[in-house]
Amino acid sequence: LLTQVNKAANMLRGRGLQADESVTHFLPLVPEAFYVMIAAETAGIINPVNPMLDVEHIVGITRSANTRILVIPGRACSQELFDKGCEIAAANPDIHTVYVLGGGDECDGEMFLPLEASIAEQDGAQIIGGAGGSLDDTVAYFHTGGTTGVPKLAQHSQRMRVTQTISTGMMMDYDEDDCVVLGLPMFHVAGSIILGLIPLFRGSRLLLLSPDGFRDKVALQAFWKIIEQQQVSSLMAVPTVLSALLNVPVGDANLSSLDTLVTGGSAVPTELMKAMSEHTGIEVGQGFGMTEIGGMGLIQMQPRAQVRGSAGIRGPYIQVKIGIQNADGSVTGEAAPNQIGVLCFKGPCVMPGYAEGRAQEETFSDDGWLNTGDLARMDENGEVWITGRAKDVIIRSGHNIDALIIEDALQGHPAVEVAAAVGKPDAYAGELPIAYVQLKPGADVSASELTAYAKQHIVERAAAPTEVILIDEIPKTGIDKVFKPTLRFDAIRRTYEDVLATHPDIQVKATVEVGNHPTAGVMANISLYGNSSQDQEALVRAALSPFPIQFRVEWQPVEGAV
């Protein structure tokens, strides 16, 4: 690995890469992706991007990242992604070199070069000119939720890498006897850092599940046999992957090597964790990491069944507190035990800020605490329980979507007075983006037309709203700001009522009310009308179990039905 990294670093330096310049890539899960990543972090800066973003969005990222070199799949890997890479290179004149994975005839020997052959021809004994630099040098830019054309790039430093190698490595308990399976994409901090660089740095064996990772249906169907054959000891996956793996029978696969099974990335239904524990015979743990801290911040360390639903306790070399958030968004003071506030981190694991100084004031307090935007409480034992979100971000399958992207697009329609985007609970993706719209007086446009309009005007495909809901008036605060908690409650209510109304075996009428709860954050109260039935109640509970929002079920007399 070191030899290949040295070769890749010499390749990049040979094309003039400077310490403040980036290598942007959207490679699949292949060994070359790690050669390029570690080499770029040594010679300059790495900037992994989601290949599913539209060209315009990626071009904006490359400009903010000061990209000079692009690394892309060739035609043999993906004609679509190769074509996208060509468009990006053409749109940003600062990009002078494009390395092509599996490159052949598409390489011209001048700007477009074959990646594997270019690495192979270098000297791997050492890096020409050495590594150099300091702990506070920027080594990576990871994109996170940002508006169209104004990407937010979290800066990662060498100090973050070193600290997280110790901190996250200790929390995940990686050592030279481990085999870690990687199925998450390289543009996600979990895929490239938590399950990539950190286990490699700690001497673990890294198993790349497939170039397409968990999206590879063939690999997914053979997953438990792969665990047995490769003696995998550590598995981390987002809740959507766990849901898919629940449908893959373990059969006669021997899972005795697997001793760590962790999930996170979005709100995790406790019933999903319980079902996966029963499916595999391994207790599922939960953790909390984020792009802005470059790894994990919390993990369950106690016997996990006792704290199921907790995001865990803090890791080493990172401070955590539950802050009190003022009306203006600033964080002051610290919440009492079990009091809900905003989750904050501080320490050498935390990023210095976003590229170009974006969102610095709203992200950091005056004394250096990072405001995650997640609502949480901390109990007397230091366990942190995520209860909701103060930050205006929708998390779809572990990926952050800035609500402003959706709102800006819809506000461009001549019939729209106000648009407000929120996350709607989804059993698979965790959340799906939807939008509530208040039309201008006298305007006439359908919800389906606005949904189509938004899809045409949003460059981030995953951010396109799955539904637009027309309402008479968007709820507002006393100072005329959009009040989103009411809309989030309504989205939960609609989801739960629809799930119960369309279930083929649920025969009782059900209504749902959603509101604040002192410790759960949000609670859905389910009213069932008629004579109490254990069978019907069990069906209701099972139907709602995939969702992370807690709920209570109460039976009401028929005459109380509305």
Coordinates of C-alpha atoms in Angstrom, one line a residue:
L1 CA 0.0 0.0 0.0
L2 CA 2.8 2.4 0.9
T3 CA 4.6 1.7 -2.4
Q4 CA 1.4 2.4 -4.4
V5 CA 0.7 5.6 -2.4
N6 CA 4.3 6.8 -3.0
K7 CA 3.9 6.1 -6.7
A8 CA 0.5 8.0 -6.8
A9 CA 2.0 11.0 -4.9
N10 CA 4.9 11.2 -7.4
M11 CA 2.4 11.0 -10.2
L12 CA 0.5 14.0 -8.8
R13 CA 3.6 16.0 -8.0
G14 CA 4.8 15.2 -11.5
R15 CA 1.8 17.1 -12.9
G16 CA 2.6 20.1 -10.7
L17 CA 0.1 19.6 -7.8
Q18 CA 0.8 22.1 -5.0
A19 CA 0.0 21.8 -1.3
D20 CA -3.0 24.2 -1.6
E21 CA -4.5 22.5 -4.7
S22 CA -7.0 19.7 -4.8
V23 CA -7.5 16.4 -6.6
T24 CA -11.2 15.9 -7.1
H25 CA -12.4 12.3 -7.7
F26 CA -15.6 10.3 -7.9
L27 CA -14.0 6.8 -8.1
P28 CA -15.9 3.7 -7.0
L29 CA -14.7 1.3 -4.3
V30 CA -11.4 0.2 -5.9
P31 CA -7.9 0.1 -4.4
E32 CA -6.8 2.9 -6.7
A33 CA -9.2 5.2 -4.9
F34 CA -7.2 4.7 -1.7
Y35 CA -3.9 5.2 -3.5
V36 CA -5.1 8.5 -4.9
M37 CA -6.7 9.6 -1.6
I38 CA -3.7 9.1 0.6
A39 CA -1.3 10.4 -2.0
A40 CA -3.4 13.6 -2.5
E41 CA -3.6 14.2 1.2
T42 CA 0.2 13.9 1.3
A43 CA 1.0 16.1 -1.7
G44 CA -2.0 18.4 -1.7
I45 CA -5.7 18.1 -0.9
I46 CA -8.3 15.4 -1.7
N47 CA -11.8 16.3 -2.7
P48 CA -14.1 13.3 -3.1
V49 CA -17.5 14.1 -4.6
N50 CA -20.8 12.3 -5.1
P51 CA -21.0 11.3 -8.7
M52 CA -24.8 11.6 -8.7
L53 CA -24.6 15.4 -8.3
D54 CA -25.3 17.3 -11.4
V55 CA -22.4 18.8 -13.4
E56 CA -23.2 22.3 -12.4
H57 CA -22.9 21.4 -8.7
I58 CA -19.7 19.5 -9.1
V59 CA -18.1 22.3 -11.1
G60 CA -19.0 24.7 -8.2
I61 CA -17.3 22.3 -5.8
T62 CA -14.1 22.1 -7.9
R63 CA -13.9 25.9 -8.0
S64 CA -14.3 26.2 -4.2
A65 CA -11.8 23.4 -3.7
N66 CA -9.2 24.9 -6.0
T67 CA -9.1 21.7 -8.1
R68 CA -6.3 21.2 -10.6
I69 CA -6.5 17.4 -11.2
L70 CA -9.7 15.3 -11.8
V71 CA -9.8 11.5 -11.4
I72 CA -12.8 9.7 -13.0
P73 CA -14.0 6.3 -14.1
G74 CA -13.4 5.4 -17.7
R75 CA -15.9 4.3 -20.3
A76 CA -15.4 0.6 -19.4
C77 CA -16.5 1.5 -15.8
S78 CA -19.3 3.9 -16.7
Q79 CA -19.9 5.8 -19.9
E80 CA -22.2 8.2 -18.0
L81 CA -19.6 9.1 -15.4
F82 CA -16.9 9.4 -17.9
D83 CA -19.0 11.9 -19.9
K84 CA -19.8 13.8 -16.8
G85 CA -16.1 14.1 -16.0
C86 CA -15.4 15.4 -19.5
E87 CA -18.1 18.1 -19.0
I88 CA -16.7 19.1 -15.6
A89 CA -13.1 19.4 -17.0
A90 CA -14.4 21.5 -19.9
A91 CA -16.4 23.8 -17.6
N92 CA -13.5 24.5 -15.2
P93 CA -10.4 25.7 -17.0
D94 CA -8.3 25.4 -13.9
I95 CA -8.4 21.6 -14.3
H96 CA -5.4 20.7 -16.3
T97 CA -5.2 16.9 -15.8
V98 CA -7.8 14.1 -15.9
Y99 CA -6.8 10.6 -14.8
V100 CA -9.1 7.9 -16.1
L101 CA -9.6 4.6 -14.2
G102 CA -9.4 1.8 -16.7
G103 CA -8.6 4.4 -19.4
G104 CA -7.9 3.3 -22.9
D105 CA -8.7 5.0 -26.2
E106 CA -10.4 7.9 -24.3
C107 CA -6.9 9.0 -23.1
D108 CA -5.0 11.5 -25.3
G109 CA -1.7 11.4 -23.5
E110 CA -1.8 15.1 -22.8
M111 CA -4.7 16.1 -20.6
F112 CA -6.5 12.7 -20.3
L113 CA -4.2 10.0 -18.9
P114 CA -4.7 6.3 -17.9
L115 CA -4.7 6.1 -14.1
E116 CA -3.3 2.6 -13.5
A117 CA -0.5 3.0 -16.1
S118 CA 0.4 6.5 -14.8
I119 CA 0.8 5.1 -11.2
A120 CA 2.7 2.0 -12.3
E121 CA 5.4 4.0 -14.1
Q122 CA 6.4 6.0 -11.0
D123 CA 9.1 5.2 -8.4
G124 CA 7.5 3.8 -5.3
A125 CA 10.6 3.8 -3.0
Q126 CA 9.8 7.2 -1.6
I127 CA 8.0 10.4 -2.3
I128 CA 10.1 12.9 -4.3
G129 CA 10.5 16.0 -2.1
G130 CA 9.1 14.2 1.0
A131 CA 5.8 14.8 2.7
G132 CA 6.5 18.0 4.6
G133 CA 3.7 20.2 5.9
S134 CA 2.3 20.7 9.4
L135 CA -0.5 19.3 11.5
D136 CA -2.8 22.2 10.7
D137 CA -2.5 21.9 6.9
T138 CA -5.8 21.2 5.1
V139 CA -5.7 17.7 3.5
A140 CA -9.3 17.2 2.4
Y141 CA -12.5 19.0 1.4
F142 CA -15.7 17.0 2.0
H143 CA -18.9 18.6 0.6
T144 CA -22.0 18.8 2.8
G145 CA -25.4 20.5 2.6
G146 CA -25.1 23.7 0.6
T147 CA -27.2 25.8 -1.7
T148 CA -27.0 25.5 -5.5
G149 CA -23.7 26.9 -6.8
V150 CA -22.5 27.7 -3.2
P151 CA -21.2 24.3 -1.9
K152 CA -20.1 24.0 1.8
L153 CA -16.8 22.2 1.9
A154 CA -15.7 20.9 5.3
Q155 CA -12.0 21.3 5.7
H156 CA -10.1 18.4 7.2
S157 CA -6.6 18.9 8.6
Q158 CA -3.8 16.6 9.3
R159 CA -4.5 17.1 13.1
M160 CA -8.0 15.8 12.6
R161 CA -6.7 12.7 10.8
V162 CA -4.2 11.9 13.5
T163 CA -6.6 12.5 16.3
Q164 CA -9.5 10.6 14.7
T165 CA -7.2 7.6 14.0
I166 CA -6.8 7.3 17.7
S167 CA -10.3 8.4 18.8
T168 CA -12.5 6.6 16.2
G169 CA -10.1 3.8 16.0
M170 CA -10.4 3.2 19.7
M171 CA -14.2 3.5 19.6
M172 CA -14.5 1.0 16.8
D173 CA -11.8 -1.1 18.4
Y174 CA -9.8 -1.6 15.2
D175 CA -6.5 -3.5 15.3
E176 CA -4.3 -5.7 13.1
D177 CA -6.5 -8.7 13.7
D178 CA -9.6 -7.1 12.3
C179 CA -11.1 -7.3 8.8
V180 CA -13.4 -4.3 8.1
V181 CA -16.0 -4.6 5.3
L182 CA -16.5 -1.4 3.3
G183 CA -19.6 -0.9 1.3
L184 CA -20.3 2.8 1.7
P185 CA -19.2 5.3 -1.0
M186 CA -15.9 7.2 -0.9
F187 CA -17.5 10.7 -1.0
H188 CA -19.1 9.9 2.4
V189 CA -16.8 10.4 5.5
A190 CA -17.9 7.0 6.8
G191 CA -16.8 5.3 3.6
S192 CA -13.5 7.0 3.1
I193 CA -12.4 7.8 6.7
I194 CA -14.2 5.8 9.4
L195 CA -14.3 2.6 7.4
G196 CA -11.3 3.4 5.1
L197 CA -8.3 5.4 6.2
I198 CA -8.7 4.8 10.0
P199 CA -8.7 1.0 9.9
L200 CA -5.9 1.0 7.4
F201 CA -3.8 3.3 9.6
R202 CA -4.5 0.9 12.5
G203 CA -3.3 -2.1 10.6
S204 CA -6.7 -3.7 9.9
R205 CA -7.5 -5.6 6.7
L206 CA -9.9 -3.7 4.5
L207 CA -12.4 -5.6 2.4
L208 CA -13.9 -3.7 -0.5
L209 CA -17.3 -5.3 -1.0
S210 CA -17.7 -4.3 -4.6
P211 CA -17.0 -1.2 -6.8
D212 CA -20.7 -0.3 -6.2
G213 CA -20.6 -1.2 -2.5
F214 CA -23.9 -2.0 -0.9
R215 CA -25.7 -0.9 -4.1
D216 CA -24.4 -4.1 -5.7
K217 CA -27.4 -6.5 -5.5
V218 CA -25.3 -9.6 -6.2
A219 CA -22.9 -8.8 -3.4
L220 CA -25.8 -8.0 -1.1
Q221 CA -27.5 -11.4 -1.7
A222 CA -24.2 -13.1 -0.9
F223 CA -23.3 -10.8 2.0
W224 CA -23.5 -13.3 4.9
K225 CA -21.4 -15.9 3.0
I226 CA -18.8 -13.2 2.2
I227 CA -18.7 -12.4 6.0
E228 CA -17.9 -16.0 6.7
Q229 CA -15.4 -16.6 3.8
Q230 CA -13.4 -13.4 4.5
Q231 CA -13.7 -13.6 8.3
V232 CA -15.0 -10.1 8.6
S233 CA -15.0 -8.8 12.2
S234 CA -16.4 -5.3 11.8
L235 CA -19.5 -4.1 9.9
M236 CA -20.8 -0.5 9.9
A237 CA -23.8 0.4 7.8
V238 CA -26.5 3.1 7.6
P239 CA -30.0 2.1 8.6
T240 CA -31.2 1.7 5.0
V241 CA -28.5 -1.0 4.4
L242 CA -29.5 -2.8 7.6
S243 CA -33.1 -2.8 6.3
A244 CA -32.0 -4.4 3.1
L245 CA -29.8 -7.0 4.9
L246 CA -32.8 -8.1 7.0
N247 CA -34.2 -9.5 3.7
V248 CA -31.1 -11.6 3.1
P249 CA -31.3 -14.9 5.0
V250 CA -28.3 -15.8 7.1
G251 CA -28.8 -19.4 6.2
D252 CA -25.9 -21.7 7.2
A253 CA -23.4 -18.8 7.1
N254 CA -21.1 -18.9 10.1
L255 CA -20.9 -15.3 11.5
S256 CA -18.7 -16.1 14.5
S257 CA -15.9 -13.8 13.2
L258 CA -18.3 -10.8 13.3
D259 CA -18.0 -9.1 16.7
T260 CA -18.8 -5.4 15.9
L261 CA -22.0 -4.3 14.2
V262 CA -22.6 -0.5 14.3
T263 CA -25.2 1.7 12.6
G264 CA -25.6 5.5 12.4
G265 CA -25.7 8.3 9.8
S266 CA -29.4 9.2 10.5
A267 CA -32.1 8.5 13.0
V268 CA -32.2 4.8 13.8
P269 CA -35.4 3.0 14.6
T270 CA -34.9 0.9 17.8
E271 CA -37.1 -1.9 16.3
L272 CA -34.7 -2.1 13.3
M273 CA -31.7 -2.5 15.7
K274 CA -33.6 -5.2 17.6
A275 CA -34.6 -7.0 14.4
M276 CA -31.0 -7.0 13.1
S277 CA -29.7 -8.2 16.4
E278 CA -32.1 -11.2 16.3
H279 CA -31.3 -11.8 12.6
T280 CA -27.6 -12.1 13.1
G281 CA -27.3 -13.0 16.8
I282 CA -25.0 -9.9 17.3
E283 CA -26.1 -7.0 19.3
V284 CA -26.3 -3.9 17.1
G285 CA -24.6 -0.7 18.5
Q286 CA -25.2 2.9 17.5
G287 CA -22.8 5.7 17.0
F288 CA -22.8 9.3 15.8
G289 CA -20.3 10.8 13.4
M290 CA -20.4 13.7 10.9
T291 CA -18.4 15.2 8.1
E292 CA -17.5 18.2 10.3
I293 CA -15.6 16.1 12.8
G294 CA -14.0 13.7 10.3
G295 CA -15.1 10.6 12.1
M296 CA -17.0 9.4 15.2
G297 CA -18.0 11.6 18.1
L298 CA -20.2 9.2 20.1
I299 CA -20.6 5.4 20.4
Q300 CA -22.4 3.0 22.6
M301 CA -19.9 1.4 25.0
Q302 CA -22.2 -0.2 27.6
P303 CA -24.1 -3.5 27.0
R304 CA -26.0 -2.3 24.0
A305 CA -29.5 -3.8 24.7
Q306 CA -29.6 -1.7 27.8
V307 CA -29.1 1.6 25.9
R308 CA -30.7 0.8 22.6
G309 CA -31.7 4.1 21.0
S310 CA -28.8 6.0 22.5
A311 CA -26.2 7.5 20.2
G312 CA -23.6 6.6 22.9
I313 CA -21.0 8.4 25.0
R314 CA -18.2 10.7 23.8
G315 CA -15.0 9.3 22.4
P316 CA -11.5 10.2 23.6
Y317 CA -10.0 13.6 22.6
I318 CA -13.4 15.1 21.9
Q319 CA -15.7 17.2 24.2
V320 CA -19.4 17.1 24.0
K321 CA -22.1 19.2 25.6
I322 CA -25.8 19.9 25.1
G323 CA -26.1 23.6 24.6
I324 CA -29.0 25.9 25.1
Q325 CA -29.9 27.6 21.8
N326 CA -31.3 31.1 21.8
A327 CA -34.0 32.4 19.4
D328 CA -31.2 33.9 17.2
G329 CA -29.6 30.5 16.8
S330 CA -26.6 31.2 19.1
V331 CA -25.6 28.7 21.7
T332 CA -25.2 29.7 25.3
G333 CA -24.9 27.8 28.5
E334 CA -25.3 24.0 29.0
A335 CA -28.4 22.0 29.5
A336 CA -29.2 20.1 32.6
P337 CA -29.2 16.3 32.5
N338 CA -32.1 15.0 30.3
Q339 CA -32.9 18.5 29.2
I340 CA -33.2 18.8 25.4
G341 CA -30.8 21.2 23.7
V342 CA -28.4 21.3 20.7
L343 CA -25.6 18.8 20.4
C344 CA -22.2 20.5 20.4
F345 CA -18.6 19.2 19.9
K346 CA -15.2 20.7 20.6
G347 CA -11.6 19.5 20.4
P348 CA -8.9 18.5 17.9
C349 CA -11.3 16.2 16.0
V350 CA -13.4 19.2 15.0
M351 CA -12.8 20.8 11.6
P352 CA -11.3 24.4 11.6
G353 CA -14.3 25.5 9.4
Y354 CA -15.7 25.4 5.9
A355 CA -13.8 26.5 2.9
E356 CA -13.8 30.2 2.1
G357 CA -15.1 30.9 5.7
R358 CA -18.7 29.9 4.9
A359 CA -21.2 29.6 7.7
Q360 CA -18.5 30.1 10.3
E361 CA -20.6 32.3 12.7
E362 CA -23.7 30.0 12.5
T363 CA -21.6 26.8 12.9
F364 CA -19.2 27.8 15.8
S365 CA -19.8 29.6 19.1
D366 CA -17.5 32.3 20.2
D367 CA -15.6 29.9 22.4
G368 CA -15.2 27.3 19.7
W369 CA -18.0 24.8 20.1
L370 CA -19.3 23.2 16.9
N371 CA -23.1 23.4 16.7
T372 CA -24.2 20.2 15.0
G373 CA -27.8 21.3 14.5
D374 CA -29.1 18.1 16.1
L375 CA -31.4 18.3 19.1
A376 CA -30.4 15.9 21.9
R377 CA -30.3 15.2 25.6
M378 CA -27.6 13.7 27.8
D379 CA -28.6 11.5 30.7
E380 CA -26.8 11.1 34.1
N381 CA -24.5 8.4 32.6
G382 CA -23.2 10.6 29.8
E383 CA -25.3 8.7 27.1
V384 CA -26.5 11.1 24.4
W385 CA -30.0 10.6 22.9
I386 CA -30.7 12.3 19.6
T387 CA -34.3 13.8 19.7
G388 CA -34.7 15.8 16.6
R389 CA -33.1 18.5 14.5
A390 CA -32.7 22.2 14.9
K391 CA -30.6 22.7 11.8
D392 CA -32.5 22.9 8.6
V393 CA -31.1 19.8 7.0
I394 CA -32.9 16.8 5.6
I395 CA -31.0 13.5 5.8
R396 CA -31.9 11.0 3.0
S397 CA -30.1 7.7 3.3
G398 CA -27.3 9.3 5.3
H399 CA -26.8 12.2 2.9
N400 CA -27.4 15.8 4.0
I401 CA -29.7 17.9 1.9
D402 CA -30.0 21.6 2.5
A403 CA -33.7 22.6 2.6
L404 CA -32.8 25.9 1.0
I405 CA -32.0 24.2 -2.3
I406 CA -35.6 23.1 -2.6
E407 CA -37.1 26.3 -1.3
D408 CA -35.0 28.5 -3.7
A409 CA -36.1 26.4 -6.7
L410 CA -39.8 26.6 -5.8
Q411 CA -39.6 30.3 -5.0
G412 CA -38.6 30.8 -8.6
H413 CA -42.1 29.7 -9.8
P414 CA -44.3 32.7 -10.5
A415 CA -47.3 31.2 -8.6
V416 CA -45.4 30.5 -5.3
E417 CA -45.7 32.9 -2.4
V418 CA -43.8 30.9 0.2
A419 CA -42.1 27.4 0.1
A420 CA -40.9 25.4 3.1
A421 CA -39.0 22.1 2.7
V422 CA -38.8 19.5 5.5
G423 CA -38.0 15.8 5.8
K424 CA -40.9 13.3 5.6
P425 CA -40.3 10.0 7.5
D426 CA -39.5 7.1 5.2
A427 CA -39.1 3.4 6.2
Y428 CA -36.2 2.9 3.9
A429 CA -34.4 6.3 3.4
G430 CA -35.0 7.6 6.9
E431 CA -36.3 10.9 5.4
L432 CA -37.5 12.0 2.0
P433 CA -37.6 15.7 1.0
I434 CA -41.0 17.3 0.6
A435 CA -42.2 20.8 0.4
Y436 CA -45.2 22.8 1.6
V437 CA -46.2 25.7 -0.6
Q438 CA -48.5 28.7 -0.1
L439 CA -49.6 30.1 -3.5
K440 CA -49.9 33.8 -4.3
P441 CA -53.4 35.2 -4.2
G442 CA -55.4 34.1 -7.3
A443 CA -52.6 31.8 -8.5
D444 CA -53.7 28.4 -9.9
V445 CA -51.1 25.6 -10.2
S446 CA -51.3 22.0 -9.1
A447 CA -49.0 20.2 -6.6
S448 CA -47.8 17.8 -9.3
E449 CA -46.8 20.7 -11.6
L450 CA -44.8 22.2 -8.8
T451 CA -43.1 18.9 -8.1
A452 CA -42.1 18.6 -11.7
Y453 CA -40.9 22.2 -11.7
A454 CA -38.7 21.6 -8.7
K455 CA -37.1 18.5 -10.3
Q456 CA -36.2 20.6 -13.3
H457 CA -34.6 23.4 -11.3
I458 CA -32.7 21.4 -8.6
V459 CA -29.2 20.3 -9.7
E460 CA -28.8 17.9 -6.7
R461 CA -31.0 15.0 -7.8
A462 CA -31.5 13.6 -4.3
A463 CA -32.8 17.0 -3.1
A464 CA -35.7 17.1 -5.6
P465 CA -38.9 16.9 -3.4
T466 CA -40.9 13.7 -3.7
E467 CA -44.1 15.6 -3.0
V468 CA -45.4 19.1 -2.9
I469 CA -48.3 19.9 -0.5
L470 CA -50.4 23.0 -1.1
I471 CA -51.6 24.7 2.1
D472 CA -53.5 27.9 2.6
E473 CA -50.9 29.5 4.8
I474 CA -47.4 28.5 5.8
P475 CA -47.1 28.7 9.7
K476 CA -44.9 31.5 10.9
T477 CA -43.4 32.8 14.2
G478 CA -44.2 36.0 15.8
I479 CA -41.4 37.7 13.9
D480 CA -42.8 36.3 10.6
K481 CA -40.2 33.5 10.1
V482 CA -41.4 30.1 8.8
F483 CA -42.1 27.8 11.7
K484 CA -41.0 24.4 10.5
P485 CA -41.8 22.3 13.6
T486 CA -45.5 22.5 12.7
L487 CA -44.7 21.3 9.2
R488 CA -42.5 18.5 10.4
F489 CA -45.3 17.3 12.8
D490 CA -47.7 17.4 9.9
A491 CA -45.4 15.3 7.7
I492 CA -45.1 12.7 10.4
R493 CA -48.9 12.7 10.9
R494 CA -49.5 12.2 7.2
T495 CA -47.0 9.4 6.9
Y496 CA -48.3 7.5 9.9
E497 CA -51.9 7.9 8.9
D498 CA -51.2 6.8 5.3
V499 CA -49.2 3.7 6.5
L500 CA -52.1 2.7 8.8
A501 CA -54.9 3.5 6.3
T502 CA -53.3 1.5 3.5
H503 CA -52.2 -1.6 5.5
P504 CA -54.3 -4.5 4.2
D505 CA -54.7 -6.2 7.6
I506 CA -55.4 -3.2 9.8
Q507 CA -59.2 -2.9 10.1
V508 CA -59.6 -0.2 12.8
K509 CA -59.8 3.5 12.2
A510 CA -56.7 5.4 13.3
T511 CA -55.9 9.1 13.8
V512 CA -52.5 10.6 14.6
E513 CA -51.5 13.6 16.6
V514 CA -47.8 14.7 16.8
G515 CA -46.2 17.0 19.2
N516 CA -43.3 17.8 21.5
H517 CA -42.3 15.4 24.3
P518 CA -40.0 16.3 27.2
T519 CA -37.5 13.5 26.7
A520 CA -38.3 11.9 23.3
G521 CA -38.3 15.3 21.6
V522 CA -41.2 14.4 19.3
M523 CA -44.0 11.9 20.1
A524 CA -46.8 10.5 17.8
N525 CA -50.0 9.7 19.7
I526 CA -52.0 7.0 17.8
S527 CA -55.7 6.8 18.6
L528 CA -57.4 3.6 17.6
Y529 CA -61.2 3.6 17.6
G530 CA -63.3 0.6 18.6
N531 CA -63.1 -2.3 21.0
S532 CA -59.5 -3.0 22.1
S533 CA -57.8 -5.8 20.1
Q534 CA -54.4 -7.1 20.8
D535 CA -54.0 -8.4 17.3
Q536 CA -54.9 -5.1 15.7
E537 CA -52.7 -3.2 18.0
A538 CA -49.8 -5.5 17.3
L539 CA -50.2 -4.9 13.5
V540 CA -50.2 -1.1 14.1
R541 CA -47.0 -1.3 16.2
A542 CA -45.3 -3.5 13.6
A543 CA -46.4 -1.1 10.7
L544 CA -44.9 1.9 12.5
S545 CA -41.8 0.2 13.9
P546 CA -39.5 1.0 10.9
F547 CA -39.8 4.8 11.7
P548 CA -37.5 6.4 14.3
I549 CA -40.1 8.7 15.8
Q550 CA -41.5 7.3 19.0
F551 CA -45.2 6.7 19.4
R552 CA -47.9 5.7 21.9
V553 CA -51.1 3.8 21.1
E554 CA -54.4 4.4 22.9
W555 CA -57.8 2.9 22.3
Q556 CA -60.8 5.3 22.0
P557 CA -64.5 4.4 22.1
V558 CA -66.2 4.5 18.6
E559 CA -68.3 7.4 19.6
G560 CA -65.1 9.5 20.0
A561 CA -64.1 9.0 16.3
V562 CA -63.9 12.1 14.2

